[in-house]
Amino acid sequence: MDWRTVYNAKRKPAKEAVKAIKSGDRVLLAHAAGEPLALVDAMVEMADEIGYEDVEIVQMVAMGHSLYTKPEMRKHFRLNSLFLGAASRECINSARGDFTPCFFYQAPELFRTTLPVDVALIQVSVPDKNGFCSFGVSCDYTKPAAEAAKLVIAQVNPNMPRTLGECFIHINDIDIITESDAPIPELGLSKIGDVEMAIGKNCASLINDGDTLQLGIGAIPDAVLTFLGDKKDLGIHSEMVSDGVVDLYEKGVITCKAKNFNPGKMVIAFLMGTRRLYDFINDNPVISMMPVDYVNHPMIIGQNDNLVSVNSAVQVDLQGQVCSEAMGLKQFSGIGGQVDFIRGAALSKGGRSILAFPATAKGKTVSKIVPFLTEGSCVTTSRTDVDYVVTEFGIAKLKGKTLRERARELIKVAAPQFWEELAKTFEERFHEAYE
Ligand code: COA
C-alpha cells in the first residue's frame, strides 16, 4: 500500500489520539525542543474525561508547561524523570514524582529492559517522498524508545527540520498521527557576563586547532565558543549543540575536517536553540543526528582523537568530587551526558575533559569549591574521573594529582573571599601550611 494511504488512515486529532493511552501505561515523552506539545497538552486536557489512572510519564528535559506535574494531576499521572527542569523540579522535590539516576547513553537500554515503554509520544518532520519522517531536533533517546514502544503516537509538524543521520522513522512504524504546525520550542541566547567571559577564555586556552568538541548547554559553553574564532578545523561530537556552532561553522572555524572519526560530520544527539539553528540543520549533510546510545557511548566518544568535553557543576569538594545535579537532598537537574563525555574524553587519544563554572553562586555569597559536599548531595563525576576544573580565577588540573595537590589546585581557582576557610581545611587535613 502507498504510504500516503497509510498516513491518511492513521490521522487523528490530538484529543482522539491520546485516547489510545491506557491507565497504568508507561508513556515516554520526546523531550527538549522535540517535545510534542500538542499531544502532551491534549493528554492533560483529556485526563478527567478519559479517566486515566496511574499513568507513568517518563521524560528528560521538559521544555513545555509540564501540566501533568501539577498537584491536581497526581490522580492521573506520576512523573518519573531522568533529568529535571523547572516544572519537574518542583514536582519531584515535593515528592509527587520520582527521579531515576541514569547515564544518558544508557537511557535507550533502560527503555528496552527495566523501563519498557507502552506508549511513545514523539514529534517528527513531514514524511519525505519515501514515507520517512525525521526526528529533527531530538533523536537521542526518542528514536530507540519509539522502536521499543508498543504504541507510537506522532505529532507530524512541517516546522520540524528534516535532519539527516540515523534519525528516521517510517510512516508504517507509527500507529497514530496528529498533525500540528506549532512552532518548535526555541531556546534564547544566553546572557554572557564578565565571569562567563573569563571562564570561556580559560577554557579556550585548553582547546587546540583540530580538536573535536562536546559542549553542554548555557552561558559557559556559549562563552567558550566566542573565544574560538581564531582556531582552525574544529570538530563537533556532542550530545547537544546550540546556536553558537552556526557562527563558528559559517566563519570556517568548525569544519570537522580534522576529525579522524566521522570526518566532515557534526555528530549530535539533540539540539536546542533559535529558529536560525533549526534552519541551519534542515537537510544539511554536515549534521549527523544519531541516537544517544551511539553519540554518548564512552567507547564511541573515545574513538575521536583529541576530544575535549566542556560541562558545568554545582559543587566540587577539595578531593575533586563533583556534584552537578543537586543541592543537598534537593535534586536540581540530572546526570545527563556529563559522565559519558568525561569517560569518553579519557578514552580519547589526546582527549581532555573540563568542568567549568563560576567560582561562586547566590550573588557571590556561596563558594562552589567547598571543603565537603553538602550533606545529602551526590557525586556526579567521581574524583577518579575528573580532569580539569576551570573557574574565572584559573585552571586546576586534577587528573594524576595527589589529594594534597588537588586541594591546592582547587583553592587556587576558588574565589579569594573563601581562601581562608578552604586553607584551614587544607591545613587540618594535610598537616602543612597553605601559603
Ligand atoms: N549552592 C547554592 N546554589 C547554587 C550552587 C551552589 N553550589 N550552584 C548553583 N547554584 C544556584 C545558582 O545560584 C542559580 O540560582 P539562581 O538562578 O537563583 O541564581 C542556580 O543554582 C543555577 O545555577 P547555574 O550556575 O546558573 O546553573 P546552570 O544553568 O549553569 O547549570 C548545572 C549548571 C551544573 C546545573 C548544569 O550544567 C547541569 O545540569 N549539569 C549536569 C548535566 C550535564 O552536565 N550534562 C551534559 C551537557 S548537556
PDB file of N, CA and C and ligand atoms in Angstrom, residues 61 83-84 89 104 196 214-221 238-240 270 272 296 310-316 323-327 332-339 341 355-358 360-363 366-370 374 380, ligand 1:
ATOM      1  N   VAL A  61      14.549  16.374  29.446  1.00  0.00           N
ATOM      2  CA  VAL A  61      14.484  17.844  29.505  1.00  0.00           C
ATOM      3  C   VAL A  61      13.097  18.333  29.069  1.00  0.00           C
ATOM      4  N   PHE A  83      15.877  13.548  34.249  1.00  0.00           N
ATOM      5  CA  PHE A  83      16.564  14.848  34.270  1.00  0.00           C
ATOM      6  C   PHE A  83      15.512  15.873  34.691  1.00  0.00           C
ATOM      7  N   LEU A  84      15.916  16.925  35.394  1.00  0.00           N
ATOM      8  CA  LEU A  84      14.917  17.879  35.888  1.00  0.00           C
ATOM      9  C   LEU A  84      15.022  19.235  35.213  1.00  0.00           C
ATOM     10  N   ARG A  89      11.209  19.891  38.642  1.00  0.00           N
ATOM     11  CA  ARG A  89      11.963  20.107  39.891  1.00  0.00           C
ATOM     12  C   ARG A  89      11.001  20.247  41.076  1.00  0.00           C
ATOM     13  N   PHE A 104      23.087   9.227  30.390  1.00  0.00           N
ATOM     14  CA  PHE A 104      22.240   9.475  29.211  1.00  0.00           C
ATOM     15  C   PHE A 104      22.404   8.355  28.174  1.00  0.00           C
ATOM     16  N   GLU A 196      31.483  34.784  32.936  1.00  0.00           N
ATOM     17  CA  GLU A 196      31.416  33.749  31.898  1.00  0.00           C
ATOM     18  C   GLU A 196      32.514  33.967  30.850  1.00  0.00           C
ATOM     19  N   GLN A 214      32.813  18.632  22.650  1.00  0.00           N
ATOM     20  CA  GLN A 214      31.473  18.452  23.214  1.00  0.00           C
ATOM     21  C   GLN A 214      31.247  19.633  24.124  1.00  0.00           C
ATOM     22  N   LEU A 215      30.143  20.332  23.901  1.00  0.00           N
ATOM     23  CA  LEU A 215      29.836  21.486  24.738  1.00  0.00           C
ATOM     24  C   LEU A 215      28.444  21.321  25.310  1.00  0.00           C
ATOM     25  N   GLY A 216      28.297  21.537  26.596  1.00  0.00           N
ATOM     26  CA  GLY A 216      26.975  21.467  27.232  1.00  0.00           C
ATOM     27  C   GLY A 216      26.145  22.684  26.861  1.00  0.00           C
ATOM     28  N   ILE A 217      25.131  22.919  27.671  1.00  0.00           N
ATOM     29  CA  ILE A 217      24.193  23.991  27.364  1.00  0.00           C
ATOM     30  C   ILE A 217      24.448  25.187  28.287  1.00  0.00           C
ATOM     31  N   GLY A 218      24.134  26.388  27.834  1.00  0.00           N
ATOM     32  CA  GLY A 218      24.152  27.546  28.729  1.00  0.00           C
ATOM     33  C   GLY A 218      25.224  28.561  28.413  1.00  0.00           C
ATOM     34  N   ALA A 219      25.358  29.506  29.346  1.00  0.00           N
ATOM     35  CA  ALA A 219      26.208  30.666  29.111  1.00  0.00           C
ATOM     36  C   ALA A 219      27.686  30.284  28.978  1.00  0.00           C
ATOM     37  N   ILE A 220      28.132  29.281  29.741  1.00  0.00           N
ATOM     38  CA  ILE A 220      29.566  28.989  29.713  1.00  0.00           C
ATOM     39  C   ILE A 220      29.998  28.363  28.381  1.00  0.00           C
ATOM     40  N   PRO A 221      29.306  27.309  27.912  1.00  0.00           N
ATOM     41  CA  PRO A 221      29.673  26.801  26.585  1.00  0.00           C
ATOM     42  C   PRO A 221      29.587  27.891  25.510  1.00  0.00           C
ATOM     43  N   SER A 238      28.895  15.823  19.958  1.00  0.00           N
ATOM     44  CA  SER A 238      28.312  16.414  21.165  1.00  0.00           C
ATOM     45  C   SER A 238      26.903  15.918  21.381  1.00  0.00           C
ATOM     46  N   GLU A 239      26.596  15.630  22.637  1.00  0.00           N
ATOM     47  CA  GLU A 239      25.223  15.262  22.988  1.00  0.00           C
ATOM     48  C   GLU A 239      24.239  16.307  22.464  1.00  0.00           C
ATOM     49  N   MET A 240      24.573  17.579  22.656  1.00  0.00           N
ATOM     50  CA  MET A 240      23.693  18.635  22.149  1.00  0.00           C
ATOM     51  C   MET A 240      24.534  19.810  21.662  1.00  0.00           C
ATOM     52  N   PHE A 270      20.963  15.777  20.216  1.00  0.00           N
ATOM     53  CA  PHE A 270      19.817  16.707  20.153  1.00  0.00           C
ATOM     54  C   PHE A 270      20.302  18.148  20.114  1.00  0.00           C
ATOM     55  N   MET A 272      19.110  22.434  20.805  1.00  0.00           N
ATOM     56  CA  MET A 272      18.154  23.419  21.323  1.00  0.00           C
ATOM     57  C   MET A 272      18.718  24.792  20.991  1.00  0.00           C
ATOM     58  N   ASN A 296      26.711   9.239  22.812  1.00  0.00           N
ATOM     59  CA  ASN A 296      27.240   9.396  24.171  1.00  0.00           C
ATOM     60  C   ASN A 296      27.942   8.159  24.709  1.00  0.00           C
ATOM     61  N   VAL A 310      33.325  19.970  27.579  1.00  0.00           N
ATOM     62  CA  VAL A 310      33.161  21.110  28.496  1.00  0.00           C
ATOM     63  C   VAL A 310      31.767  21.017  29.120  1.00  0.00           C
ATOM     64  N   ASN A 311      31.723  20.821  30.430  1.00  0.00           N
ATOM     65  CA  ASN A 311      30.447  20.740  31.150  1.00  0.00           C
ATOM     66  C   ASN A 311      30.542  21.580  32.413  1.00  0.00           C
ATOM     67  N   SER A 312      29.428  21.635  33.163  1.00  0.00           N
ATOM     68  CA  SER A 312      29.405  22.513  34.330  1.00  0.00           C
ATOM     69  C   SER A 312      29.101  21.729  35.612  1.00  0.00           C
ATOM     70  N   ALA A 313      29.161  22.397  36.735  1.00  0.00           N
ATOM     71  CA  ALA A 313      28.968  21.715  38.015  1.00  0.00           C
ATOM     72  C   ALA A 313      28.342  22.646  39.032  1.00  0.00           C
ATOM     73  N   VAL A 314      27.755  22.051  40.057  1.00  0.00           N
ATOM     74  CA  VAL A 314      27.152  22.816  41.149  1.00  0.00           C
ATOM     75  C   VAL A 314      28.172  23.009  42.275  1.00  0.00           C
ATOM     76  N   GLN A 315      28.920  21.950  42.587  1.00  0.00           N
ATOM     77  CA  GLN A 315      29.858  21.972  43.723  1.00  0.00           C
ATOM     78  C   GLN A 315      31.003  21.009  43.468  1.00  0.00           C
ATOM     79  N   VAL A 316      32.197  21.379  43.901  1.00  0.00           N
ATOM     80  CA  VAL A 316      33.341  20.458  43.846  1.00  0.00           C
ATOM     81  C   VAL A 316      34.017  20.495  45.207  1.00  0.00           C
ATOM     82  N   CYS A 323      29.641  17.411  42.233  1.00  0.00           N
ATOM     83  CA  CYS A 323      28.188  17.274  42.170  1.00  0.00           C
ATOM     84  C   CYS A 323      27.685  18.256  41.120  1.00  0.00           C
ATOM     85  N   SER A 324      26.968  17.760  40.138  1.00  0.00           N
ATOM     86  CA  SER A 324      26.482  18.622  39.050  1.00  0.00           C
ATOM     87  C   SER A 324      24.975  18.639  38.966  1.00  0.00           C
ATOM     88  N   GLU A 325      24.295  18.036  39.932  1.00  0.00           N
ATOM     89  CA  GLU A 325      22.859  17.822  39.720  1.00  0.00           C
ATOM     90  C   GLU A 325      21.992  18.061  40.946  1.00  0.00           C
ATOM     91  N   ALA A 326      22.590  18.394  42.097  1.00  0.00           N
ATOM     92  CA  ALA A 326      21.770  18.510  43.310  1.00  0.00           C
ATOM     93  C   ALA A 326      22.320  19.592  44.219  1.00  0.00           C
ATOM     94  N   MET A 327      21.465  20.080  45.092  1.00  0.00           N
ATOM     95  CA  MET A 327      21.904  20.979  46.157  1.00  0.00           C
ATOM     96  C   MET A 327      21.440  20.338  47.457  1.00  0.00           C
ATOM     97  N   PHE A 332      18.390  18.992  41.442  1.00  0.00           N
ATOM     98  CA  PHE A 332      18.275  20.223  40.651  1.00  0.00           C
ATOM     99  C   PHE A 332      18.187  19.930  39.153  1.00  0.00           C
ATOM    100  N   SER A 333      19.026  19.012  38.675  1.00  0.00           N
ATOM    101  CA  SER A 333      18.936  18.655  37.246  1.00  0.00           C
ATOM    102  C   SER A 333      19.144  17.146  37.114  1.00  0.00           C
ATOM    103  N   GLY A 334      20.181  16.727  36.425  1.00  0.00           N
ATOM    104  CA  GLY A 334      20.399  15.292  36.283  1.00  0.00           C
ATOM    105  C   GLY A 334      21.826  15.033  35.848  1.00  0.00           C
ATOM    106  N   ILE A 335      22.123  13.803  35.579  1.00  0.00           N
ATOM    107  CA  ILE A 335      23.484  13.426  35.191  1.00  0.00           C
ATOM    108  C   ILE A 335      23.701  13.818  33.730  1.00  0.00           C
ATOM    109  N   GLY A 336      22.656  13.673  32.934  1.00  0.00           N
ATOM    110  CA  GLY A 336      22.770  13.967  31.505  1.00  0.00           C
ATOM    111  C   GLY A 336      23.931  13.188  30.917  1.00  0.00           C
ATOM    112  N   GLY A 337      24.679  13.861  30.053  1.00  0.00           N
ATOM    113  CA  GLY A 337      25.792  13.187  29.390  1.00  0.00           C
ATOM    114  C   GLY A 337      27.142  13.529  29.982  1.00  0.00           C
ATOM    115  N   GLN A 338      27.120  14.174  31.167  1.00  0.00           N
ATOM    116  CA  GLN A 338      28.392  14.646  31.721  1.00  0.00           C
ATOM    117  C   GLN A 338      29.422  13.524  31.894  1.00  0.00           C
ATOM    118  N   VAL A 339      29.007  12.459  32.560  1.00  0.00           N
ATOM    119  CA  VAL A 339      29.975  11.385  32.841  1.00  0.00           C
ATOM    120  C   VAL A 339      30.295  10.609  31.550  1.00  0.00           C
ATOM    121  N   PHE A 341      30.698  11.812  28.657  1.00  0.00           N
ATOM    122  CA  PHE A 341      31.730  12.533  27.908  1.00  0.00           C
ATOM    123  C   PHE A 341      33.050  12.620  28.668  1.00  0.00           C
ATOM    124  N   LEU A 355      35.506  20.760  33.530  1.00  0.00           N
ATOM    125  CA  LEU A 355      34.298  21.169  34.245  1.00  0.00           C
ATOM    126  C   LEU A 355      34.476  22.644  34.546  1.00  0.00           C
ATOM    127  N   ALA A 356      33.606  23.470  33.990  1.00  0.00           N
ATOM    128  CA  ALA A 356      33.781  24.922  34.082  1.00  0.00           C
ATOM    129  C   ALA A 356      32.558  25.539  34.738  1.00  0.00           C
ATOM    130  N   PHE A 357      32.787  26.414  35.680  1.00  0.00           N
ATOM    131  CA  PHE A 357      31.661  27.042  36.397  1.00  0.00           C
ATOM    132  C   PHE A 357      32.163  28.287  37.120  1.00  0.00           C
ATOM    133  N   PRO A 358      31.244  29.221  37.429  1.00  0.00           N
ATOM    134  CA  PRO A 358      31.650  30.379  38.221  1.00  0.00           C
ATOM    135  C   PRO A 358      32.084  29.909  39.605  1.00  0.00           C
ATOM    136  N   THR A 360      31.585  31.176  42.384  1.00  0.00           N
ATOM    137  CA  THR A 360      30.584  31.424  43.437  1.00  0.00           C
ATOM    138  C   THR A 360      29.177  31.310  42.877  1.00  0.00           C
ATOM    139  N   ALA A 361      28.205  31.215  43.804  1.00  0.00           N
ATOM    140  CA  ALA A 361      26.787  31.222  43.431  1.00  0.00           C
ATOM    141  C   ALA A 361      26.064  32.149  44.400  1.00  0.00           C
ATOM    142  N   LYS A 362      24.780  32.331  44.136  1.00  0.00           N
ATOM    143  CA  LYS A 362      23.915  33.139  45.019  1.00  0.00           C
ATOM    144  C   LYS A 362      24.528  34.501  45.322  1.00  0.00           C
ATOM    145  N   GLY A 363      24.746  35.277  44.281  1.00  0.00           N
ATOM    146  CA  GLY A 363      25.278  36.629  44.455  1.00  0.00           C
ATOM    147  C   GLY A 363      26.612  36.640  45.174  1.00  0.00           C
ATOM    148  N   VAL A 366      28.194  32.252  48.155  1.00  0.00           N
ATOM    149  CA  VAL A 366      28.457  30.822  48.357  1.00  0.00           C
ATOM    150  C   VAL A 366      29.595  30.391  47.431  1.00  0.00           C
ATOM    151  N   SER A 367      30.557  29.625  47.986  1.00  0.00           N
ATOM    152  CA  SER A 367      31.630  29.102  47.123  1.00  0.00           C
ATOM    153  C   SER A 367      31.190  27.776  46.526  1.00  0.00           C
ATOM    154  N   LYS A 368      31.490  27.581  45.252  1.00  0.00           N
ATOM    155  CA  LYS A 368      31.179  26.284  44.621  1.00  0.00           C
ATOM    156  C   LYS A 368      32.305  25.283  44.893  1.00  0.00           C
ATOM    157  N   ILE A 369      33.450  25.792  45.287  1.00  0.00           N
ATOM    158  CA  ILE A 369      34.551  24.909  45.705  1.00  0.00           C
ATOM    159  C   ILE A 369      34.493  24.866  47.227  1.00  0.00           C
ATOM    160  N   VAL A 370      34.271  23.670  47.757  1.00  0.00           N
ATOM    161  CA  VAL A 370      33.939  23.533  49.186  1.00  0.00           C
ATOM    162  C   VAL A 370      34.808  22.458  49.843  1.00  0.00           C
ATOM    163  N   THR A 374      27.831  19.253  50.244  1.00  0.00           N
ATOM    164  CA  THR A 374      26.713  19.455  51.177  1.00  0.00           C
ATOM    165  C   THR A 374      26.090  18.099  51.527  1.00  0.00           C
ATOM    166  N   THR A 380      28.330  13.277  41.068  1.00  0.00           N
ATOM    167  CA  THR A 380      28.002  13.018  39.659  1.00  0.00           C
ATOM    168  C   THR A 380      29.264  12.503  38.965  1.00  0.00           C
TER     169      THR A 380
HETATM  170  N1  COA B   1      24.996  26.356  46.078  1.00  0.00           N
HETATM  171  C1  COA B   1      23.827  27.012  46.052  1.00  0.00           C
HETATM  172  N2  COA B   1      23.220  27.406  44.920  1.00  0.00           N
HETATM  173  C2  COA B   1      23.830  27.133  43.768  1.00  0.00           C
HETATM  174  C3  COA B   1      25.054  26.446  43.711  1.00  0.00           C
HETATM  175  C4  COA B   1      25.638  26.049  44.933  1.00  0.00           C
HETATM  176  N3  COA B   1      26.794  25.398  44.984  1.00  0.00           N
HETATM  177  N4  COA B   1      25.430  26.317  42.426  1.00  0.00           N
HETATM  178  C5  COA B   1      24.464  26.893  41.691  1.00  0.00           C
HETATM  179  N5  COA B   1      23.513  27.393  42.494  1.00  0.00           N
HETATM  180  C6  COA B   1      22.299  28.116  42.073  1.00  0.00           C
HETATM  181  C7  COA B   1      22.672  29.359  41.291  1.00  0.00           C
HETATM  182  O1  COA B   1      22.868  30.482  42.123  1.00  0.00           O
HETATM  183  C8  COA B   1      21.453  29.515  40.403  1.00  0.00           C
HETATM  184  O2  COA B   1      20.382  30.066  41.142  1.00  0.00           O
HETATM  185  P1  COA B   1      19.755  31.467  40.699  1.00  0.00           P
HETATM  186  O3  COA B   1      19.279  31.243  39.315  1.00  0.00           O
HETATM  187  O4  COA B   1      18.684  31.661  41.703  1.00  0.00           O
HETATM  188  O5  COA B   1      20.902  32.424  40.796  1.00  0.00           O
HETATM  189  C9  COA B   1      21.044  28.087  40.111  1.00  0.00           C
HETATM  190  O6  COA B   1      21.580  27.306  41.154  1.00  0.00           O
HETATM  191  C10 COA B   1      21.558  27.573  38.785  1.00  0.00           C
HETATM  192  O7  COA B   1      22.958  27.718  38.757  1.00  0.00           O
HETATM  193  P2  COA B   1      23.761  27.995  37.399  1.00  0.00           P
HETATM  194  O8  COA B   1      25.189  28.029  37.732  1.00  0.00           O
HETATM  195  O9  COA B   1      23.162  29.177  36.688  1.00  0.00           O
HETATM  196  O10 COA B   1      23.344  26.702  36.610  1.00  0.00           O
HETATM  197  P3  COA B   1      23.482  26.371  35.090  1.00  0.00           P
HETATM  198  O11 COA B   1      22.220  26.686  34.418  1.00  0.00           O
HETATM  199  O12 COA B   1      24.747  26.933  34.513  1.00  0.00           O
HETATM  200  O13 COA B   1      23.598  24.788  35.195  1.00  0.00           O
HETATM  201  C11 COA B   1      24.366  22.692  36.060  1.00  0.00           C
HETATM  202  C12 COA B   1      24.669  24.182  35.879  1.00  0.00           C
HETATM  203  C13 COA B   1      25.560  22.041  36.684  1.00  0.00           C
HETATM  204  C14 COA B   1      23.153  22.512  36.932  1.00  0.00           C
HETATM  205  C15 COA B   1      24.091  22.086  34.652  1.00  0.00           C
HETATM  206  O14 COA B   1      25.206  22.286  33.836  1.00  0.00           O
HETATM  207  C16 COA B   1      23.766  20.609  34.731  1.00  0.00           C
HETATM  208  O15 COA B   1      22.632  20.247  34.940  1.00  0.00           O
HETATM  209  N6  COA B   1      24.790  19.727  34.544  1.00  0.00           N
HETATM  210  C17 COA B   1      24.620  18.286  34.652  1.00  0.00           C
HETATM  211  C18 COA B   1      24.300  17.661  33.334  1.00  0.00           C
HETATM  212  C19 COA B   1      25.359  17.846  32.275  1.00  0.00           C
HETATM  213  O16 COA B   1      26.468  18.269  32.529  1.00  0.00           O
HETATM  214  N7  COA B   1      25.024  17.479  31.059  1.00  0.00           N
HETATM  215  C20 COA B   1      25.914  17.481  29.938  1.00  0.00           C
HETATM  216  C21 COA B   1      25.762  18.536  28.941  1.00  0.00           C
HETATM  217  S1  COA B   1      24.143  18.946  28.345  1.00  0.00           S
END
